[in-house]
Amino acid sequence: MTHKGIALVTGASAGFGKAITYQLVQDGYKIIAVARRKEKLEQLSHDFPDQIYPVVMDMTDTRNMETTIHTLPPEWQEIDVLVNNAGLALGVDRIPNISLSNWDQMIKTNVIGLIHLTQIIIGGMLDRKKGHIISLGSIAGTYPYPGGNVYGATKAFVAQFMLNLKTDLIGTPIRVTNIEPGLCGGTEFSDIRLKDHEKAQAVYEGTTPLTADDIAKTISWVVGLPAHVNINRIEMMPVCQAPAGVAVFKSIK
C-alpha cells in the first residue's frame, strides 16, 4: 500500500473518529489517533500496529495540548491531514432550565479545543506547503431546534471559523473543509447527550439514519480529491430527514 501521509484524528476511539481512522488507514494514511480513553486507543493500535500512533489527550486541556503535539516522535510530526472530530452534545433542556457546566464543557471541547489544536498544527502545514484541515460540524449549526441552544451555537461557530480560516489561507495550498451531518445513528452521541440508553435509542426509532461509515467515506472522498480542489462545506442528511419549516406557535384562547 502506498503511504499517503499522516493524518491526526481527534475523538478517534469511537463513533465517527473510529470509522474515520479505519477508513484513512485503508486509504494509505498513518494515523495519530487522539482520544481520552487509553484502553480504546490501545485496541485501535492493536488492529493496525504499524499504522496508528495512539495519543491520550483531553481536548479541554489546552495547556497540555501544545506539549503533546510538539513532543510527537519525529517520524510522526509532519501532519498532512487534521480531522477535528472530537466534540459532544450535552442535554436537550430548554433555556432557562439548563446546566451551565454542560454549556461550558461543550464550548471548551467543540470550540476552544478545536481552535487551539488547529492553530498548533497549521504552522507545520504552511511550512511544508501541504495540508488539509477538516472539522466535523453539524446541521445544528444551521437549523435551530428546541434544546439545541449552545450545542448548535458551537457548531455554527465551527462553520464560520472554517470559512474564515479558508479566507485567511487564500494564496496557500492548505485545504479547509467543514462536514455538517444530520441525524446519525450507531454512535455514542445520543447516549452521552441524554445519559439514558433507552431514550437515546428512541431518537432513531423508525428512521434510517446516517452512519459513522457514511461520514468516513465522505471524508475519504474529500481528502482524495486533487490538491487544487477545495470542498468548503458538505451538508448531509439521511433521506428520512429534511430541513424543518419555520415554527409558529399559536396560543389557544
C-alpha atoms as a PDB file:
ATOM      1  CA  MET A   1       0.000   0.000   0.000  1.00  0.00           C
ATOM      2  CA  THR A   2       1.275   3.458  -0.908  1.00  0.00           C
ATOM      3  CA  HIS A   3       1.897   5.672   2.117  1.00  0.00           C
ATOM      4  CA  LYS A   4      -0.088   8.869   1.514  1.00  0.00           C
ATOM      5  CA  GLY A   5       0.937  10.768   4.618  1.00  0.00           C
ATOM      6  CA  ILE A   6      -0.003  11.289   8.246  1.00  0.00           C
ATOM      7  CA  ALA A   7      -3.486  12.203   9.497  1.00  0.00           C
ATOM      8  CA  LEU A   8      -4.325  13.252  13.036  1.00  0.00           C
ATOM      9  CA  VAL A   9      -7.873  12.309  14.087  1.00  0.00           C
ATOM     10  CA  THR A  10      -9.351  13.561  17.360  1.00  0.00           C
ATOM     11  CA  GLY A  11     -12.017  11.567  19.153  1.00  0.00           C
ATOM     12  CA  ALA A  12     -10.568   8.548  17.373  1.00  0.00           C
ATOM     13  CA  SER A  13     -11.549   5.879  19.890  1.00  0.00           C
ATOM     14  CA  ALA A  14     -15.252   5.564  18.976  1.00  0.00           C
ATOM     15  CA  GLY A  15     -18.044   6.653  16.658  1.00  0.00           C
ATOM     16  CA  PHE A  16     -17.120   8.929  13.763  1.00  0.00           C
ATOM     17  CA  GLY A  17     -13.490   9.091  14.822  1.00  0.00           C
ATOM     18  CA  LYS A  18     -13.003   5.335  14.853  1.00  0.00           C
ATOM     19  CA  ALA A  19     -14.680   4.937  11.456  1.00  0.00           C
ATOM     20  CA  ILE A  20     -12.615   7.800  10.007  1.00  0.00           C
ATOM     21  CA  THR A  21      -9.433   6.249  11.397  1.00  0.00           C
ATOM     22  CA  TYR A  22     -10.192   2.853   9.858  1.00  0.00           C
ATOM     23  CA  GLN A  23     -11.110   4.437   6.513  1.00  0.00           C
ATOM     24  CA  LEU A  24      -7.994   6.593   6.281  1.00  0.00           C
ATOM     25  CA  VAL A  25      -5.794   3.625   7.190  1.00  0.00           C
ATOM     26  CA  GLN A  26      -7.383   1.753   4.285  1.00  0.00           C
ATOM     27  CA  ASP A  27      -6.688   4.782   2.099  1.00  0.00           C
ATOM     28  CA  GLY A  28      -2.978   4.552   2.919  1.00  0.00           C
ATOM     29  CA  TYR A  29      -2.568   7.067   5.733  1.00  0.00           C
ATOM     30  CA  LYS A  30      -0.772   6.590   9.011  1.00  0.00           C
ATOM     31  CA  ILE A  31      -2.923   7.898  11.857  1.00  0.00           C
ATOM     32  CA  ILE A  32      -2.182   9.793  15.046  1.00  0.00           C
ATOM     33  CA  ALA A  33      -5.243   8.625  16.967  1.00  0.00           C
ATOM     34  CA  VAL A  34      -6.172  11.091  19.714  1.00  0.00           C
ATOM     35  CA  ALA A  35      -8.726  10.391  22.442  1.00  0.00           C
ATOM     36  CA  ARG A  36      -9.209  10.394  26.201  1.00  0.00           C
ATOM     37  CA  ARG A  37      -9.768   6.650  26.652  1.00  0.00           C
ATOM     38  CA  LYS A  38      -6.459   4.809  26.664  1.00  0.00           C
ATOM     39  CA  GLU A  39      -7.913   1.303  26.510  1.00  0.00           C
ATOM     40  CA  LYS A  40      -9.874   2.044  23.328  1.00  0.00           C
ATOM     41  CA  LEU A  41      -6.833   3.621  21.694  1.00  0.00           C
ATOM     42  CA  GLU A  42      -4.818   0.523  22.558  1.00  0.00           C
ATOM     43  CA  GLN A  43      -7.384  -1.594  20.710  1.00  0.00           C
ATOM     44  CA  LEU A  44      -7.020   0.618  17.633  1.00  0.00           C
ATOM     45  CA  SER A  45      -3.242   0.355  17.681  1.00  0.00           C
ATOM     46  CA  HIS A  46      -3.551  -3.413  18.158  1.00  0.00           C
ATOM     47  CA  ASP A  47      -5.665  -3.628  14.994  1.00  0.00           C
ATOM     48  CA  PHE A  48      -3.121  -1.594  12.978  1.00  0.00           C
ATOM     49  CA  PRO A  49       0.173  -1.816  14.889  1.00  0.00           C
ATOM     50  CA  ASP A  50       2.353  -0.115  12.262  1.00  0.00           C
ATOM     51  CA  GLN A  51      -0.119   2.494  11.060  1.00  0.00           C
ATOM     52  CA  ILE A  52      -1.551   4.017  14.245  1.00  0.00           C
ATOM     53  CA  TYR A  53       0.204   6.081  16.900  1.00  0.00           C
ATOM     54  CA  PRO A  54      -2.117   6.407  19.934  1.00  0.00           C
ATOM     55  CA  VAL A  55      -2.121   9.682  21.897  1.00  0.00           C
ATOM     56  CA  VAL A  56      -4.126  10.112  25.104  1.00  0.00           C
ATOM     57  CA  MET A  57      -5.246  13.731  25.198  1.00  0.00           C
ATOM     58  CA  ASP A  58      -8.183  15.682  26.593  1.00  0.00           C
ATOM     59  CA  MET A  59      -9.349  18.359  24.169  1.00  0.00           C
ATOM     60  CA  THR A  60     -10.276  20.646  27.065  1.00  0.00           C
ATOM     61  CA  ASP A  61      -6.704  20.587  28.435  1.00  0.00           C
ATOM     62  CA  THR A  62      -5.238  23.200  26.120  1.00  0.00           C
ATOM     63  CA  ARG A  63      -2.164  23.714  28.329  1.00  0.00           C
ATOM     64  CA  ASN A  64      -1.084  20.132  27.748  1.00  0.00           C
ATOM     65  CA  MET A  65      -2.145  20.077  24.090  1.00  0.00           C
ATOM     66  CA  GLU A  66       0.780  22.019  22.642  1.00  0.00           C
ATOM     67  CA  THR A  67       3.349  19.967  24.588  1.00  0.00           C
ATOM     68  CA  THR A  68       1.716  16.733  23.468  1.00  0.00           C
ATOM     69  CA  ILE A  69       1.785  17.681  19.778  1.00  0.00           C
ATOM     70  CA  HIS A  70       5.272  19.162  19.798  1.00  0.00           C
ATOM     71  CA  THR A  71       6.751  16.097  21.519  1.00  0.00           C
ATOM     72  CA  LEU A  72       5.445  13.581  18.998  1.00  0.00           C
ATOM     73  CA  PRO A  73       8.218  11.321  17.666  1.00  0.00           C
ATOM     74  CA  PRO A  74       9.998  12.998  14.706  1.00  0.00           C
ATOM     75  CA  GLU A  75       8.592  10.468  12.238  1.00  0.00           C
ATOM     76  CA  TRP A  76       5.036  11.441  13.281  1.00  0.00           C
ATOM     77  CA  GLN A  77       5.359  15.235  13.274  1.00  0.00           C
ATOM     78  CA  GLU A  78       4.627  16.038   9.624  1.00  0.00           C
ATOM     79  CA  ILE A  79       0.833  16.028   9.779  1.00  0.00           C
ATOM     80  CA  ASP A  80      -0.818  16.216   6.353  1.00  0.00           C
ATOM     81  CA  VAL A  81      -4.481  15.935   7.407  1.00  0.00           C
ATOM     82  CA  LEU A  82      -6.099  17.174  10.613  1.00  0.00           C
ATOM     83  CA  VAL A  83      -9.581  15.840  11.349  1.00  0.00           C
ATOM     84  CA  ASN A  84     -11.193  17.866  14.137  1.00  0.00           C
ATOM     85  CA  ASN A  85     -13.747  15.238  15.066  1.00  0.00           C
ATOM     86  CA  ALA A  86     -13.827  15.377  18.882  1.00  0.00           C
ATOM     87  CA  GLY A  87     -16.983  17.042  20.154  1.00  0.00           C
ATOM     88  CA  LEU A  88     -20.129  16.393  22.110  1.00  0.00           C
ATOM     89  CA  ALA A  89     -23.661  17.493  22.907  1.00  0.00           C
ATOM     90  CA  LEU A  90     -24.909  17.501  26.490  1.00  0.00           C
ATOM     91  CA  GLY A  91     -28.583  17.734  27.358  1.00  0.00           C
ATOM     92  CA  VAL A  92     -31.691  18.850  25.491  1.00  0.00           C
ATOM     93  CA  ASP A  93     -33.187  21.074  28.178  1.00  0.00           C
ATOM     94  CA  ARG A  94     -34.517  24.421  27.063  1.00  0.00           C
ATOM     95  CA  ILE A  95     -33.437  27.775  28.427  1.00  0.00           C
ATOM     96  CA  PRO A  96     -33.532  28.595  31.327  1.00  0.00           C
ATOM     97  CA  ASN A  97     -33.652  25.007  32.628  1.00  0.00           C
ATOM     98  CA  ILE A  98     -30.118  24.203  31.555  1.00  0.00           C
ATOM     99  CA  SER A  99     -26.817  23.210  33.113  1.00  0.00           C
ATOM    100  CA  LEU A 100     -24.129  25.853  32.797  1.00  0.00           C
ATOM    101  CA  SER A 101     -21.478  23.181  33.360  1.00  0.00           C
ATOM    102  CA  ASN A 102     -22.811  21.346  30.291  1.00  0.00           C
ATOM    103  CA  TRP A 103     -22.622  24.550  28.275  1.00  0.00           C
ATOM    104  CA  ASP A 104     -19.068  25.179  29.462  1.00  0.00           C
ATOM    105  CA  GLN A 105     -17.933  21.668  28.557  1.00  0.00           C
ATOM    106  CA  MET A 106     -19.415  21.875  25.062  1.00  0.00           C
ATOM    107  CA  ILE A 107     -17.727  25.235  24.433  1.00  0.00           C
ATOM    108  CA  LYS A 108     -14.372  24.015  25.793  1.00  0.00           C
ATOM    109  CA  THR A 109     -14.440  20.863  23.656  1.00  0.00           C
ATOM    110  CA  ASN A 110     -16.277  21.879  20.475  1.00  0.00           C
ATOM    111  CA  VAL A 111     -14.797  25.365  20.148  1.00  0.00           C
ATOM    112  CA  ILE A 112     -11.757  26.106  22.296  1.00  0.00           C
ATOM    113  CA  GLY A 113     -10.088  22.710  21.925  1.00  0.00           C
ATOM    114  CA  LEU A 114     -10.701  22.714  18.183  1.00  0.00           C
ATOM    115  CA  ILE A 115      -9.264  26.162  17.513  1.00  0.00           C
ATOM    116  CA  HIS A 116      -6.235  25.590  19.754  1.00  0.00           C
ATOM    117  CA  LEU A 117      -5.321  22.317  18.052  1.00  0.00           C
ATOM    118  CA  THR A 118      -5.824  23.821  14.603  1.00  0.00           C
ATOM    119  CA  GLN A 119      -3.530  26.735  15.438  1.00  0.00           C
ATOM    120  CA  ILE A 120      -0.849  24.388  16.813  1.00  0.00           C
ATOM    121  CA  ILE A 121      -0.791  22.192  13.705  1.00  0.00           C
ATOM    122  CA  ILE A 122      -1.336  24.696  10.916  1.00  0.00           C
ATOM    123  CA  GLY A 123       2.130  26.232  11.177  1.00  0.00           C
ATOM    124  CA  GLY A 124       3.795  22.990  10.102  1.00  0.00           C
ATOM    125  CA  MET A 125       1.397  22.642   7.186  1.00  0.00           C
ATOM    126  CA  LEU A 126       2.266  26.129   5.994  1.00  0.00           C
ATOM    127  CA  ASP A 127       5.998  25.444   6.323  1.00  0.00           C
ATOM    128  CA  ARG A 128       5.644  22.279   4.205  1.00  0.00           C
ATOM    129  CA  LYS A 129       3.147  23.920   1.817  1.00  0.00           C
ATOM    130  CA  LYS A 130       0.802  20.975   2.202  1.00  0.00           C
ATOM    131  CA  GLY A 131      -2.184  20.158   4.381  1.00  0.00           C
ATOM    132  CA  HIS A 132      -5.921  19.662   4.778  1.00  0.00           C
ATOM    133  CA  ILE A 133      -7.935  20.697   7.818  1.00  0.00           C
ATOM    134  CA  ILE A 134     -11.317  19.025   8.229  1.00  0.00           C
ATOM    135  CA  SER A 135     -13.803  19.722  11.007  1.00  0.00           C
ATOM    136  CA  LEU A 136     -16.966  17.889  11.967  1.00  0.00           C
ATOM    137  CA  GLY A 137     -19.706  20.456  12.199  1.00  0.00           C
ATOM    138  CA  SER A 138     -23.428  19.709  12.231  1.00  0.00           C
ATOM    139  CA  ILE A 139     -26.661  20.785  10.623  1.00  0.00           C
ATOM    140  CA  ALA A 140     -27.428  22.022  14.161  1.00  0.00           C
ATOM    141  CA  GLY A 141     -25.147  24.945  13.311  1.00  0.00           C
ATOM    142  CA  THR A 142     -27.596  25.986  10.579  1.00  0.00           C
ATOM    143  CA  TYR A 143     -31.033  24.799  11.677  1.00  0.00           C
ATOM    144  CA  PRO A 144     -32.096  25.606  15.258  1.00  0.00           C
ATOM    145  CA  TYR A 145     -34.248  23.222  17.266  1.00  0.00           C
ATOM    146  CA  PRO A 146     -35.625  23.244  20.823  1.00  0.00           C
ATOM    147  CA  GLY A 147     -32.894  22.274  23.275  1.00  0.00           C
ATOM    148  CA  GLY A 148     -30.140  22.793  20.697  1.00  0.00           C
ATOM    149  CA  ASN A 149     -29.084  26.136  22.223  1.00  0.00           C
ATOM    150  CA  VAL A 150     -25.322  26.046  22.951  1.00  0.00           C
ATOM    151  CA  TYR A 151     -24.598  22.831  21.041  1.00  0.00           C
ATOM    152  CA  GLY A 152     -25.982  24.417  17.881  1.00  0.00           C
ATOM    153  CA  ALA A 153     -24.112  27.627  18.644  1.00  0.00           C
ATOM    154  CA  THR A 154     -20.797  25.776  18.909  1.00  0.00           C
ATOM    155  CA  LYS A 155     -21.375  24.139  15.527  1.00  0.00           C
ATOM    156  CA  ALA A 156     -22.327  27.489  13.991  1.00  0.00           C
ATOM    157  CA  PHE A 157     -19.019  28.800  15.326  1.00  0.00           C
ATOM    158  CA  VAL A 158     -17.152  25.900  13.723  1.00  0.00           C
ATOM    159  CA  ALA A 159     -18.825  26.550  10.359  1.00  0.00           C
ATOM    160  CA  GLN A 160     -17.887  30.238  10.371  1.00  0.00           C
ATOM    161  CA  PHE A 161     -14.407  29.571  11.757  1.00  0.00           C
ATOM    162  CA  MET A 162     -13.677  27.173   8.922  1.00  0.00           C
ATOM    163  CA  LEU A 163     -14.869  29.650   6.277  1.00  0.00           C
ATOM    164  CA  ASN A 164     -12.764  32.405   7.830  1.00  0.00           C
ATOM    165  CA  LEU A 165      -9.804  30.034   8.111  1.00  0.00           C
ATOM    166  CA  LYS A 166     -10.048  29.282   4.392  1.00  0.00           C
ATOM    167  CA  THR A 167     -10.201  33.001   3.691  1.00  0.00           C
ATOM    168  CA  ASP A 168      -7.077  33.654   5.780  1.00  0.00           C
ATOM    169  CA  LEU A 169      -5.288  30.848   3.938  1.00  0.00           C
ATOM    170  CA  ILE A 170      -6.046  32.068   0.427  1.00  0.00           C
ATOM    171  CA  GLY A 171      -2.860  32.002  -1.615  1.00  0.00           C
ATOM    172  CA  THR A 172      -1.627  28.913   0.214  1.00  0.00           C
ATOM    173  CA  PRO A 173      -2.141  25.257  -0.776  1.00  0.00           C
ATOM    174  CA  ILE A 174      -3.846  24.408   2.517  1.00  0.00           C
ATOM    175  CA  ARG A 175      -7.351  22.960   2.091  1.00  0.00           C
ATOM    176  CA  VAL A 176     -10.166  23.569   4.592  1.00  0.00           C
ATOM    177  CA  THR A 177     -13.438  21.610   4.802  1.00  0.00           C
ATOM    178  CA  ASN A 178     -16.396  21.517   7.188  1.00  0.00           C
ATOM    179  CA  ILE A 179     -18.559  18.366   7.221  1.00  0.00           C
ATOM    180  CA  GLU A 180     -22.083  19.007   8.556  1.00  0.00           C
ATOM    181  CA  PRO A 181     -24.044  15.788   9.188  1.00  0.00           C
ATOM    182  CA  GLY A 182     -27.671  15.471  10.183  1.00  0.00           C
ATOM    183  CA  LEU A 183     -29.217  12.516  12.004  1.00  0.00           C
ATOM    184  CA  CYS A 184     -26.551   9.850  12.587  1.00  0.00           C
ATOM    185  CA  GLY A 185     -27.052   6.563  14.394  1.00  0.00           C
ATOM    186  CA  GLY A 186     -24.846   3.802  15.734  1.00  0.00           C
ATOM    187  CA  THR A 187     -22.576   6.014  17.851  1.00  0.00           C
ATOM    188  CA  GLU A 188     -22.392   7.151  21.488  1.00  0.00           C
ATOM    189  CA  PHE A 189     -23.620  10.656  20.608  1.00  0.00           C
ATOM    190  CA  SER A 190     -27.183  10.400  21.941  1.00  0.00           C
ATOM    191  CA  ASP A 191     -26.190   8.189  24.878  1.00  0.00           C
ATOM    192  CA  ILE A 192     -23.746  10.858  26.041  1.00  0.00           C
ATOM    193  CA  ARG A 193     -26.231  13.637  25.382  1.00  0.00           C
ATOM    194  CA  LEU A 194     -29.237  12.069  27.101  1.00  0.00           C
ATOM    195  CA  LYS A 195     -27.451   9.859  29.656  1.00  0.00           C
ATOM    196  CA  ASP A 196     -30.226   7.308  29.122  1.00  0.00           C
ATOM    197  CA  HIS A 197     -29.732   4.423  26.682  1.00  0.00           C
ATOM    198  CA  GLU A 198     -33.444   3.786  26.089  1.00  0.00           C
ATOM    199  CA  LYS A 199     -34.121   7.449  25.318  1.00  0.00           C
ATOM    200  CA  ALA A 200     -31.072   7.501  23.078  1.00  0.00           C
ATOM    201  CA  GLN A 201     -32.308   4.505  21.098  1.00  0.00           C
ATOM    202  CA  ALA A 202     -35.751   6.100  20.760  1.00  0.00           C
ATOM    203  CA  VAL A 203     -34.190   9.011  18.840  1.00  0.00           C
ATOM    204  CA  TYR A 204     -33.599   6.668  15.889  1.00  0.00           C
ATOM    205  CA  GLU A 205     -36.772   4.553  16.012  1.00  0.00           C
ATOM    206  CA  GLY A 206     -38.460   4.363  12.615  1.00  0.00           C
ATOM    207  CA  THR A 207     -35.547   6.027  10.815  1.00  0.00           C
ATOM    208  CA  THR A 208     -32.640   5.003   8.625  1.00  0.00           C
ATOM    209  CA  PRO A 209     -30.033   7.486   9.842  1.00  0.00           C
ATOM    210  CA  LEU A 210     -26.595   8.261   8.524  1.00  0.00           C
ATOM    211  CA  THR A 211     -23.819   6.085   9.929  1.00  0.00           C
ATOM    212  CA  ALA A 212     -20.252   6.719  11.020  1.00  0.00           C
ATOM    213  CA  ASP A 213     -19.114   4.866   7.896  1.00  0.00           C
ATOM    214  CA  ASP A 214     -21.057   7.337   5.727  1.00  0.00           C
ATOM    215  CA  ILE A 215     -19.138  10.194   7.325  1.00  0.00           C
ATOM    216  CA  ALA A 216     -15.825   8.369   6.974  1.00  0.00           C
ATOM    217  CA  LYS A 217     -16.409   7.673   3.278  1.00  0.00           C
ATOM    218  CA  THR A 218     -17.303  11.330   2.706  1.00  0.00           C
ATOM    219  CA  ILE A 219     -14.060  12.453   4.328  1.00  0.00           C
ATOM    220  CA  SER A 220     -12.136   9.867   2.295  1.00  0.00           C
ATOM    221  CA  TRP A 221     -13.599  11.372  -0.892  1.00  0.00           C
ATOM    222  CA  VAL A 222     -12.834  14.956   0.149  1.00  0.00           C
ATOM    223  CA  VAL A 223      -9.234  14.145   1.080  1.00  0.00           C
ATOM    224  CA  GLY A 224      -8.719  12.095  -2.075  1.00  0.00           C
ATOM    225  CA  LEU A 225      -9.630  14.884  -4.493  1.00  0.00           C
ATOM    226  CA  PRO A 226      -6.832  16.590  -6.467  1.00  0.00           C
ATOM    227  CA  ALA A 227      -4.784  19.034  -4.424  1.00  0.00           C
ATOM    228  CA  HIS A 228      -6.202  22.056  -6.273  1.00  0.00           C
ATOM    229  CA  VAL A 229      -9.813  21.193  -5.298  1.00  0.00           C
ATOM    230  CA  ASN A 230     -11.201  22.543  -2.023  1.00  0.00           C
ATOM    231  CA  ILE A 231     -14.604  21.493  -0.702  1.00  0.00           C
ATOM    232  CA  ASN A 232     -15.682  24.325   1.593  1.00  0.00           C
ATOM    233  CA  ARG A 233     -18.552  22.527   3.278  1.00  0.00           C
ATOM    234  CA  ILE A 234     -20.780  19.489   2.896  1.00  0.00           C
ATOM    235  CA  GLU A 235     -24.246  19.398   4.469  1.00  0.00           C
ATOM    236  CA  MET A 236     -25.578  15.851   4.538  1.00  0.00           C
ATOM    237  CA  MET A 237     -28.763  14.264   5.878  1.00  0.00           C
ATOM    238  CA  PRO A 238     -30.380  10.850   5.641  1.00  0.00           C
ATOM    239  CA  VAL A 239     -33.297  10.586   3.227  1.00  0.00           C
ATOM    240  CA  CYS A 240     -35.673  10.432   6.205  1.00  0.00           C
ATOM    241  CA  GLN A 241     -34.665  13.946   7.328  1.00  0.00           C
ATOM    242  CA  ALA A 242     -35.239  17.385   5.857  1.00  0.00           C
ATOM    243  CA  PRO A 243     -34.765  20.989   6.959  1.00  0.00           C
ATOM    244  CA  ALA A 244     -37.742  21.930   9.121  1.00  0.00           C
ATOM    245  CA  GLY A 245     -40.073  24.762   8.217  1.00  0.00           C
ATOM    246  CA  VAL A 246     -40.167  27.928  10.301  1.00  0.00           C
ATOM    247  CA  ALA A 247     -42.064  27.146  13.500  1.00  0.00           C
ATOM    248  CA  VAL A 248     -45.074  29.224  14.537  1.00  0.00           C
ATOM    249  CA  PHE A 249     -46.632  28.933  17.983  1.00  0.00           C
ATOM    250  CA  LYS A 250     -50.319  29.729  18.234  1.00  0.00           C
ATOM    251  CA  SER A 251     -51.979  30.133  21.579  1.00  0.00           C
ATOM    252  CA  ILE A 252     -55.461  28.675  22.009  1.00  0.00           C
ATOM    253  CA  LYS A 253     -57.883  31.108  23.610  1.00  0.00           C
END
